[in-house]
């Protein structure tokens, strides 16, 4: 996904939520026995509206200005327009990313289970993997395979990419971290990178090849994408920090609600700046 995507984005006159979205959610973490089961308490789902004409026009223009100049004020405007008109408002835009937050909650629960060895299945999974003397990259690949649903939709590809990217970046920045025995603070930090990558992927896919259309040289295009993801991590991460202690020992569904609320608060902040 990311800037290499050739999509022109979704059209107008269609549902704001794609028809396969709930199938993607149902497949997250269903491939093995290690991910702790959900408690069945689903977050409220906002009925999707119908996309208006030229839903991303304002967002594309502001995003193009950010691509050309690196001005993060334009990036804030792009995200605000993306959410308010393109996504039907902050609540609906966060709800559209419920596959992302569901997968993030599954990733959190999985890493917490294997780190603490809280179930026989988790301990056996770790022992089997360690017996292969895996590299850090092998461990990341194994975690993604265990959690990410099979399939070829854009959402499924994004989930795999975001898990891989966030885990790899966290290990790169903190070489002493063992992803098979992570503490809860490190897992929360991972969630910030994961959500930022998911939000960045969503922007790049829905808005289309804005970086390419801005006629940037390849080095600048890569730099702008990195700037975008750092910006998103800082903004979303601030809301994750505000919310992470609102529920003691959150269940998987409560984790998904916390992550979705962090996205909603971030979208609301950018919409308020318009």
Coordinates of C-alpha atoms in Angstrom, one line a residue:
X1 CA 0.0 0.0 0.0
X2 CA 1.3 3.5 0.6
X3 CA 2.5 5.8 -2.1
X4 CA 3.1 3.0 -4.6
X5 CA -0.7 2.4 -4.7
X6 CA -2.2 3.2 -8.1
X7 CA -5.8 3.5 -6.8
X8 CA -7.8 6.6 -7.7
X9 CA -9.8 6.2 -4.6
X10 CA -13.4 5.2 -4.0
X11 CA -16.1 6.8 -6.1
X12 CA -19.1 8.9 -5.0
X13 CA -22.6 7.5 -4.7
X14 CA -21.5 4.4 -2.9
X15 CA -21.6 3.3 0.7
X16 CA -18.9 5.0 2.9
X17 CA -18.0 1.4 4.1
X18 CA -17.0 -1.3 1.6
X19 CA -19.2 -4.4 1.7
X20 CA -16.3 -6.7 2.7
X21 CA -15.3 -4.7 5.8
X22 CA -17.0 -6.9 8.4
X23 CA -15.6 -10.0 6.7
X24 CA -12.1 -8.6 7.2
X25 CA -12.9 -8.0 10.9
X26 CA -14.2 -11.5 11.4
X27 CA -11.0 -12.9 10.0
X28 CA -8.6 -11.1 12.2
X29 CA -6.8 -13.4 14.6
X30 CA -8.9 -16.4 13.6
X31 CA -6.1 -18.5 12.1
X32 CA -4.7 -19.9 15.4
X33 CA -5.4 -20.6 19.0
X34 CA -3.0 -18.1 20.6
X35 CA -5.0 -14.9 20.2
X36 CA -7.3 -14.5 23.3
X37 CA -11.0 -14.6 22.3
X38 CA -13.0 -11.5 22.1
X39 CA -15.6 -11.0 24.8
X40 CA -18.3 -10.3 22.3
X41 CA -19.0 -6.7 23.4
X42 CA -18.9 -5.0 20.1
X43 CA -18.3 -1.2 19.7
X44 CA -21.3 0.7 18.4
X45 CA -21.3 0.7 14.6
X46 CA -22.4 3.8 12.8
X47 CA -24.6 3.0 9.8
X48 CA -22.6 4.0 6.8
X49 CA -23.9 6.9 4.7
X50 CA -23.6 7.5 1.0
X51 CA -20.4 9.1 -0.4
X52 CA -21.1 12.6 -1.8
X53 CA -19.8 13.8 -5.2
X54 CA -16.1 14.8 -5.3
X55 CA -15.9 13.6 -1.7
X56 CA -12.0 13.9 -1.6
X57 CA -11.5 17.0 -3.8
X58 CA -10.6 19.4 -1.0
X59 CA -8.5 16.8 0.8
X60 CA -6.5 16.0 -2.4
X61 CA -5.8 19.7 -3.0
X62 CA -4.5 20.2 0.5
X63 CA -2.6 16.9 0.5
X64 CA -1.0 17.9 -2.8
X65 CA 0.2 21.2 -1.2
X66 CA 1.7 19.2 1.7
X67 CA 3.4 16.9 -0.8
X68 CA 5.0 19.8 -2.6
X69 CA 6.0 22.0 0.4
X70 CA 6.1 19.7 3.4
X71 CA 3.8 22.2 5.3
X72 CA 2.1 20.2 8.0
X73 CA -0.7 22.8 8.3
X74 CA -1.7 21.6 4.8
X75 CA -1.6 18.0 6.0
X76 CA -3.8 18.9 8.9
X77 CA -6.3 20.5 6.5
X78 CA -6.1 17.5 4.2
X79 CA -7.0 15.1 7.0
X80 CA -9.7 17.4 8.3
X81 CA -11.4 17.5 4.8
X82 CA -10.7 13.8 4.3
X83 CA -12.7 13.0 7.5
X84 CA -15.4 15.6 7.4
X85 CA -16.5 15.4 3.8
X86 CA -14.8 12.3 2.5
X87 CA -15.6 10.1 5.4
X88 CA -18.8 11.5 6.7
X89 CA -17.4 13.0 9.9
X90 CA -15.0 12.0 12.6
X91 CA -17.2 9.3 14.1
X92 CA -17.9 7.7 10.7
X93 CA -14.3 7.9 9.6
X94 CA -13.1 6.2 12.8
X95 CA -15.8 3.6 12.3
X96 CA -14.6 3.0 8.7
X97 CA -11.3 2.0 10.3
X98 CA -12.8 -0.6 12.7
X99 CA -11.0 -3.4 10.9
X100 CA -7.8 -1.5 11.8
X101 CA -8.7 -1.1 15.4
X102 CA -10.0 -4.7 15.7
X103 CA -6.7 -6.0 14.3
X104 CA -4.7 -3.6 16.6
X105 CA -6.6 -5.0 19.6
X106 CA -5.9 -8.6 18.5
X107 CA -2.2 -7.7 18.0
X108 CA -2.1 -6.1 21.5
X109 CA -3.8 -9.1 23.1
X110 CA -1.5 -11.6 21.3
X111 CA 1.7 -9.9 22.2
X112 CA 0.5 -9.6 25.8
X113 CA -0.4 -13.3 25.9
X114 CA 2.9 -14.5 24.5
X115 CA 4.9 -12.0 26.5
X116 CA 3.4 -13.2 29.8
X117 CA 3.0 -16.8 28.7
X118 CA -0.6 -16.6 30.0
X119 CA -2.0 -19.7 28.2
X120 CA -0.6 -23.1 27.3
X121 CA -1.2 -22.2 23.6
X122 CA 0.8 -19.0 23.9
X123 CA 3.7 -20.7 25.7
X124 CA 3.8 -23.6 23.1
X125 CA 3.7 -21.1 20.2
X126 CA 6.7 -19.2 21.6
X127 CA 8.6 -22.4 22.3
X128 CA 8.0 -23.7 18.8
X129 CA 9.2 -20.5 17.3
X130 CA 12.3 -20.1 19.5
X131 CA 13.3 -23.7 18.6
X132 CA 13.9 -22.5 15.0
X133 CA 16.4 -19.9 16.2
X134 CA 14.6 -17.1 14.4
X135 CA 15.9 -13.7 13.4
X136 CA 14.0 -10.6 14.4
X137 CA 12.5 -10.5 10.9
X138 CA 11.4 -14.1 11.2
X139 CA 9.6 -13.3 14.5
X140 CA 7.8 -10.4 12.9
X141 CA 6.7 -12.5 10.0
X142 CA 5.4 -15.2 12.3
X143 CA 3.4 -12.7 14.3
X144 CA 1.9 -11.2 11.2
X145 CA 1.0 -14.6 9.8
X146 CA -0.7 -15.6 13.0
X147 CA -2.9 -12.5 13.1
X148 CA -3.4 -11.1 9.7
X149 CA -6.4 -12.5 7.8
X150 CA -5.9 -14.1 4.4
X151 CA -7.3 -12.4 1.3
X152 CA -6.5 -9.7 -1.2
X153 CA -8.7 -6.7 -0.2
X154 CA -7.0 -3.4 0.3
X155 CA -7.9 -3.5 4.0
X156 CA -6.3 -7.0 4.5
X157 CA -3.1 -5.9 2.7
X158 CA -2.9 -2.8 4.8
X159 CA -3.3 -4.8 8.1
X160 CA -0.4 -7.0 7.2
X161 CA 1.7 -4.0 6.1
X162 CA 1.0 -2.0 9.2
X163 CA 1.7 -4.8 11.6
X164 CA 5.0 -5.6 9.9
X165 CA 6.0 -1.9 9.6
X166 CA 5.2 -1.1 13.2
X167 CA 6.9 -4.1 14.7
X168 CA 10.0 -3.7 12.5
X169 CA 10.3 0.0 13.3
X170 CA 9.9 -0.6 17.1
X171 CA 12.6 -3.2 17.0
X172 CA 14.9 -1.0 14.9
X173 CA 14.5 1.9 17.3
X174 CA 14.8 -0.3 20.3
X175 CA 17.2 -3.2 19.5
X176 CA 17.0 -4.7 23.0
X177 CA 13.2 -5.3 22.7
X178 CA 12.3 -8.9 22.4
X179 CA 8.9 -9.0 20.5
X180 CA 8.1 -12.4 22.2
X181 CA 8.4 -10.9 25.7
X182 CA 7.2 -7.3 25.4
X183 CA 6.1 -5.2 28.3
X184 CA 2.7 -3.4 28.2
X185 CA 4.3 0.0 27.8
X186 CA 6.2 -1.2 24.6
X187 CA 3.0 -2.7 23.3
X188 CA 1.1 0.6 23.7
X189 CA 4.0 2.3 21.9
X190 CA 3.6 -0.2 19.1
X191 CA -0.1 0.7 18.8
X192 CA 0.9 4.3 18.0
X193 CA 3.0 3.2 15.1
X194 CA 0.5 0.7 13.9
X195 CA -2.4 3.1 13.9
X196 CA -0.3 5.8 12.2
X197 CA 0.6 3.4 9.5
X198 CA -3.0 2.3 9.1
X199 CA -4.2 5.9 8.9
X200 CA -1.4 6.8 6.4
X201 CA -2.3 3.8 4.2
X202 CA -6.0 4.8 4.3
X203 CA -5.1 8.3 3.2
X204 CA -2.8 7.2 0.4
X205 CA -5.3 4.6 -0.9
X206 CA -8.4 6.8 -0.8
X207 CA -6.8 10.0 -2.1
X208 CA -5.0 8.2 -4.9
X209 CA -1.4 8.8 -6.2
X210 CA -1.1 12.4 -4.9
X211 CA 2.6 12.1 -4.3
X212 CA 3.1 10.8 -7.8
X213 CA 0.9 13.5 -9.4
X214 CA 2.8 16.2 -7.5
X215 CA 5.8 15.4 -9.7
X216 CA 8.2 15.0 -6.8
X217 CA 11.5 13.4 -7.2
X218 CA 11.6 9.9 -5.7
X219 CA 13.7 10.9 -2.7
X220 CA 11.4 13.8 -1.8
X221 CA 8.3 11.6 -2.2
X222 CA 9.7 9.0 0.3
X223 CA 10.6 11.9 2.7
X224 CA 7.1 13.3 2.5
X225 CA 5.6 9.9 3.2
X226 CA 7.8 9.5 6.2
X227 CA 6.9 13.0 7.4
X228 CA 3.2 12.2 7.1
X229 CA 3.6 9.0 9.1
X230 CA 5.6 10.7 11.9
X231 CA 3.0 13.4 12.1
X232 CA 0.2 10.9 12.3
X233 CA 2.0 8.9 15.0
X234 CA 2.6 12.0 17.1
X235 CA -1.1 13.2 16.8
X236 CA -2.7 9.8 17.2
X237 CA -0.2 8.8 19.9
X238 CA -1.1 11.8 22.0
X239 CA -4.8 10.5 22.1
X240 CA -3.7 7.0 22.7
X241 CA -1.8 8.2 25.8
X242 CA -4.8 10.1 27.0
X243 CA -7.1 7.0 26.7
X244 CA -4.9 4.0 27.6
X245 CA -5.5 4.2 31.3
X246 CA -9.3 4.7 31.1
X247 CA -9.9 1.0 31.5
X248 CA -7.9 -1.3 33.9
X249 CA -6.9 -4.5 32.2
X250 CA -9.0 -3.9 29.1
X251 CA -10.5 -6.8 27.2
X252 CA -9.9 -7.2 23.5
X253 CA -13.2 -5.4 22.6
X254 CA -12.3 -2.6 25.1
X255 CA -8.9 -2.2 23.5
X256 CA -10.6 -1.9 20.0
X257 CA -12.9 0.8 21.4
X258 CA -9.9 2.7 22.9
X259 CA -8.0 2.6 19.6
X260 CA -11.1 3.7 17.7
X261 CA -11.8 6.6 20.1
X262 CA -8.2 7.7 19.7
X263 CA -8.7 7.9 15.9
X264 CA -12.1 9.7 16.3
X265 CA -10.5 12.3 18.6
X266 CA -7.7 12.9 16.1
X267 CA -10.1 13.4 13.2
X268 CA -12.2 15.8 15.4
X269 CA -9.1 17.8 16.1
X270 CA -8.3 18.2 12.5
X271 CA -11.9 19.0 11.5
X272 CA -12.0 21.7 14.1
X273 CA -9.1 23.4 12.4
X274 CA -10.9 23.9 9.1

